PDB file of C-alpha atoms in Angstrom:
ATOM      1  CA  MET R  95       0.000   0.000   0.000  1.00  0.00           C
ATOM      2  CA  ALA R  96       1.374   3.409  -0.932  1.00  0.00           C
ATOM      3  CA  SER R  97       1.388   6.349   1.443  1.00  0.00           C
ATOM      4  CA  SER R  98      -1.032   9.195   0.908  1.00  0.00           C
ATOM      5  CA  LYS R  99      -0.006  12.731   0.059  1.00  0.00           C
ATOM      6  CA  GLU R 100      -2.400  13.842   2.844  1.00  0.00           C
ATOM      7  CA  TYR R 101      -0.386  11.968   5.489  1.00  0.00           C
ATOM      8  CA  LEU R 102       2.862  13.393   4.094  1.00  0.00           C
ATOM      9  CA  ASN R 103       1.403  16.909   4.261  1.00  0.00           C
ATOM     10  CA  PHE R 104       0.255  16.317   7.853  1.00  0.00           C
ATOM     11  CA  ILE R 105       3.772  15.262   8.911  1.00  0.00           C
ATOM     12  CA  LEU R 106       5.340  18.195   7.046  1.00  0.00           C
ATOM     13  CA  GLU R 107       2.945  20.580   8.829  1.00  0.00           C
ATOM     14  CA  GLN R 108       3.936  19.069  12.180  1.00  0.00           C
ATOM     15  CA  LEU R 109       7.588  19.757  11.306  1.00  0.00           C
ATOM     16  CA  ASP R 110       7.130  23.215   9.797  1.00  0.00           C
ATOM     17  CA  ASP R 111       9.027  24.902  12.670  1.00  0.00           C
ATOM     18  CA  LEU R 112      12.191  23.060  11.568  1.00  0.00           C
ATOM     19  CA  GLU R 113      14.347  24.409   8.788  1.00  0.00           C
ATOM     20  CA  ASN R 114      15.500  22.234   5.935  1.00  0.00           C
ATOM     21  CA  ILE R 115      12.862  19.495   5.987  1.00  0.00           C
ATOM     22  CA  LYS R 116      12.634  17.956   2.553  1.00  0.00           C
ATOM     23  CA  TYR R 117      11.183  14.788   1.115  1.00  0.00           C
ATOM     24  CA  ARG R 118      11.593  12.627  -1.941  1.00  0.00           C
ATOM     25  CA  ALA R 119       8.963  10.319  -3.375  1.00  0.00           C
ATOM     26  CA  MET R 120      10.173   6.779  -3.898  1.00  0.00           C
ATOM     27  CA  MET R 121       7.992   3.919  -5.144  1.00  0.00           C
ATOM     28  CA  GLY R 122       4.802   5.281  -3.569  1.00  0.00           C
ATOM     29  CA  GLU R 123       6.488   6.172  -0.274  1.00  0.00           C
ATOM     30  CA  PHE R 124       8.392   9.244   0.957  1.00  0.00           C
ATOM     31  CA  ILE R 125      11.953   9.581   2.254  1.00  0.00           C
ATOM     32  CA  ILE R 126      12.275  12.400   4.819  1.00  0.00           C
ATOM     33  CA  TYR R 127      15.439  14.515   5.024  1.00  0.00           C
ATOM     34  CA  TYR R 128      16.429  16.880   7.817  1.00  0.00           C
ATOM     35  CA  LYS R 129      19.276  19.281   7.002  1.00  0.00           C
ATOM     36  CA  GLY R 130      20.355  17.001   4.159  1.00  0.00           C
ATOM     37  CA  LYS R 131      20.438  13.783   6.206  1.00  0.00           C
ATOM     38  CA  ILE R 132      17.946  10.935   5.823  1.00  0.00           C
ATOM     39  CA  ILE R 133      16.060  10.719   9.104  1.00  0.00           C
ATOM     40  CA  GLY R 134      13.432   8.209   8.045  1.00  0.00           C
ATOM     41  CA  GLY R 135      10.386   8.057   5.877  1.00  0.00           C
ATOM     42  CA  ILE R 136       6.701   7.568   5.479  1.00  0.00           C
ATOM     43  CA  TYR R 137       5.772   4.007   4.629  1.00  0.00           C
ATOM     44  CA  ASP R 138       2.151   2.835   4.413  1.00  0.00           C
ATOM     45  CA  ASP R 139       1.095   6.054   6.169  1.00  0.00           C
ATOM     46  CA  ARG R 140       3.451   5.392   9.098  1.00  0.00           C
ATOM     47  CA  LEU R 141       6.335   7.654  10.109  1.00  0.00           C
ATOM     48  CA  LEU R 142       9.388   5.464  10.648  1.00  0.00           C
ATOM     49  CA  VAL R 143      12.807   6.769  11.693  1.00  0.00           C
ATOM     50  CA  LYS R 144      16.272   5.265  11.739  1.00  0.00           C
ATOM     51  CA  PRO R 145      16.965   3.343  14.950  1.00  0.00           C
ATOM     52  CA  VAL R 146      19.913   5.453  16.100  1.00  0.00           C
ATOM     53  CA  GLN R 147      20.632   5.389  19.833  1.00  0.00           C
ATOM     54  CA  THR R 148      19.297   8.895  20.440  1.00  0.00           C
ATOM     55  CA  ALA R 149      15.941   7.922  18.895  1.00  0.00           C
ATOM     56  CA  ILE R 150      15.843   4.729  20.975  1.00  0.00           C
ATOM     57  CA  ASN R 151      16.502   6.784  24.115  1.00  0.00           C
ATOM     58  CA  TYR R 152      13.891   9.387  23.133  1.00  0.00           C
ATOM     59  CA  MET R 153      11.250   6.719  22.414  1.00  0.00           C
ATOM     60  CA  PRO R 154      12.151   3.810  24.729  1.00  0.00           C
ATOM     61  CA  ASN R 155       8.863   1.986  24.070  1.00  0.00           C
ATOM     62  CA  ALA R 156       8.868   2.447  20.299  1.00  0.00           C
ATOM     63  CA  GLU R 157       7.983  -0.512  18.155  1.00  0.00           C
ATOM     64  CA  TYR R 158      10.401  -1.764  15.508  1.00  0.00           C
ATOM     65  CA  GLN R 159       8.718  -2.205  12.132  1.00  0.00           C
ATOM     66  CA  LEU R 160       9.768  -2.972   8.589  1.00  0.00           C
ATOM     67  CA  PRO R 161       9.200  -0.166   6.110  1.00  0.00           C
ATOM     68  CA  TYR R 162       8.897  -2.792   3.334  1.00  0.00           C
ATOM     69  CA  ASP R 163       9.874  -6.418   2.774  1.00  0.00           C
ATOM     70  CA  GLY R 164      13.620  -6.954   2.819  1.00  0.00           C
ATOM     71  CA  ALA R 165      14.420  -3.645   4.544  1.00  0.00           C
ATOM     72  CA  LYS R 166      16.087  -3.044   7.900  1.00  0.00           C
ATOM     73  CA  GLU R 167      13.798  -2.431  10.853  1.00  0.00           C
ATOM     74  CA  MET R 168      13.032   1.150  11.788  1.00  0.00           C
ATOM     75  CA  LEU R 169      11.321   2.791  14.759  1.00  0.00           C
ATOM     76  CA  LEU R 170       7.625   3.618  14.516  1.00  0.00           C
ATOM     77  CA  VAL R 171       6.842   7.153  15.670  1.00  0.00           C
ATOM     78  CA  ASP R 172       3.386   6.846  17.179  1.00  0.00           C
ATOM     79  CA  ASN R 173       3.169  10.309  18.742  1.00  0.00           C
ATOM     80  CA  VAL R 174       2.916  12.261  15.481  1.00  0.00           C
ATOM     81  CA  ASP R 175       0.031  14.410  16.774  1.00  0.00           C
ATOM     82  CA  ASN R 176       2.394  16.086  19.256  1.00  0.00           C
ATOM     83  CA  LYS R 177       4.282  18.703  17.248  1.00  0.00           C
ATOM     84  CA  GLU R 178       6.834  19.529  19.985  1.00  0.00           C
ATOM     85  CA  TYR R 179       7.561  15.828  20.536  1.00  0.00           C
ATOM     86  CA  LEU R 180       8.175  15.274  16.839  1.00  0.00           C
ATOM     87  CA  ILE R 181      10.414  18.336  16.483  1.00  0.00           C
ATOM     88  CA  GLY R 182      12.355  17.278  19.585  1.00  0.00           C
ATOM     89  CA  LEU R 183      12.868  13.809  18.140  1.00  0.00           C
ATOM     90  CA  PHE R 184      14.280  15.151  14.872  1.00  0.00           C
ATOM     91  CA  LYS R 185      16.583  17.626  16.646  1.00  0.00           C
ATOM     92  CA  THR R 186      17.802  14.914  19.040  1.00  0.00           C
ATOM     93  CA  MET R 187      18.582  12.481  16.221  1.00  0.00           C
ATOM     94  CA  TYR R 188      20.351  14.862  13.843  1.00  0.00           C
ATOM     95  CA  ASP R 189      23.937  14.665  15.125  1.00  0.00           C
ATOM     96  CA  GLU R 190      23.903  10.867  15.189  1.00  0.00           C
ATOM     97  CA  LEU R 191      22.649  10.445  11.637  1.00  0.00           C
ATOM     98  CA  PRO R 192      25.218   9.563   8.960  1.00  0.00           C
ATOM     99  CA  ALA R 193      26.365  12.363   6.671  1.00  0.00           C
ATOM    100  CA  PRO R 194      24.967  12.301   3.136  1.00  0.00           C
ATOM    101  CA  LYS R 195      27.062  10.423   0.596  1.00  0.00           C
TER     102      LYS R 195
END
């Protein structure tokens, strides 16, 4: 199942206080970038982020889920309605994310 543009727009609105949030459509899903680094994506209308240690610490009860068959597990962000929480998560993760290639 592909993700909806409406869900993407909702997530982008939640993150609109952050600078440099971009996305790229890929096979019906959306990769999310923060300041040029891949932070996660929207898969089947779920926001999933990379399981870096800072994200694990920020969301200690987060569920690991597969974005698609054959992919590495990512963390499900289930508190997307809380704008401050979501912005805090992205800011917390940024330094630990790998630099773009």
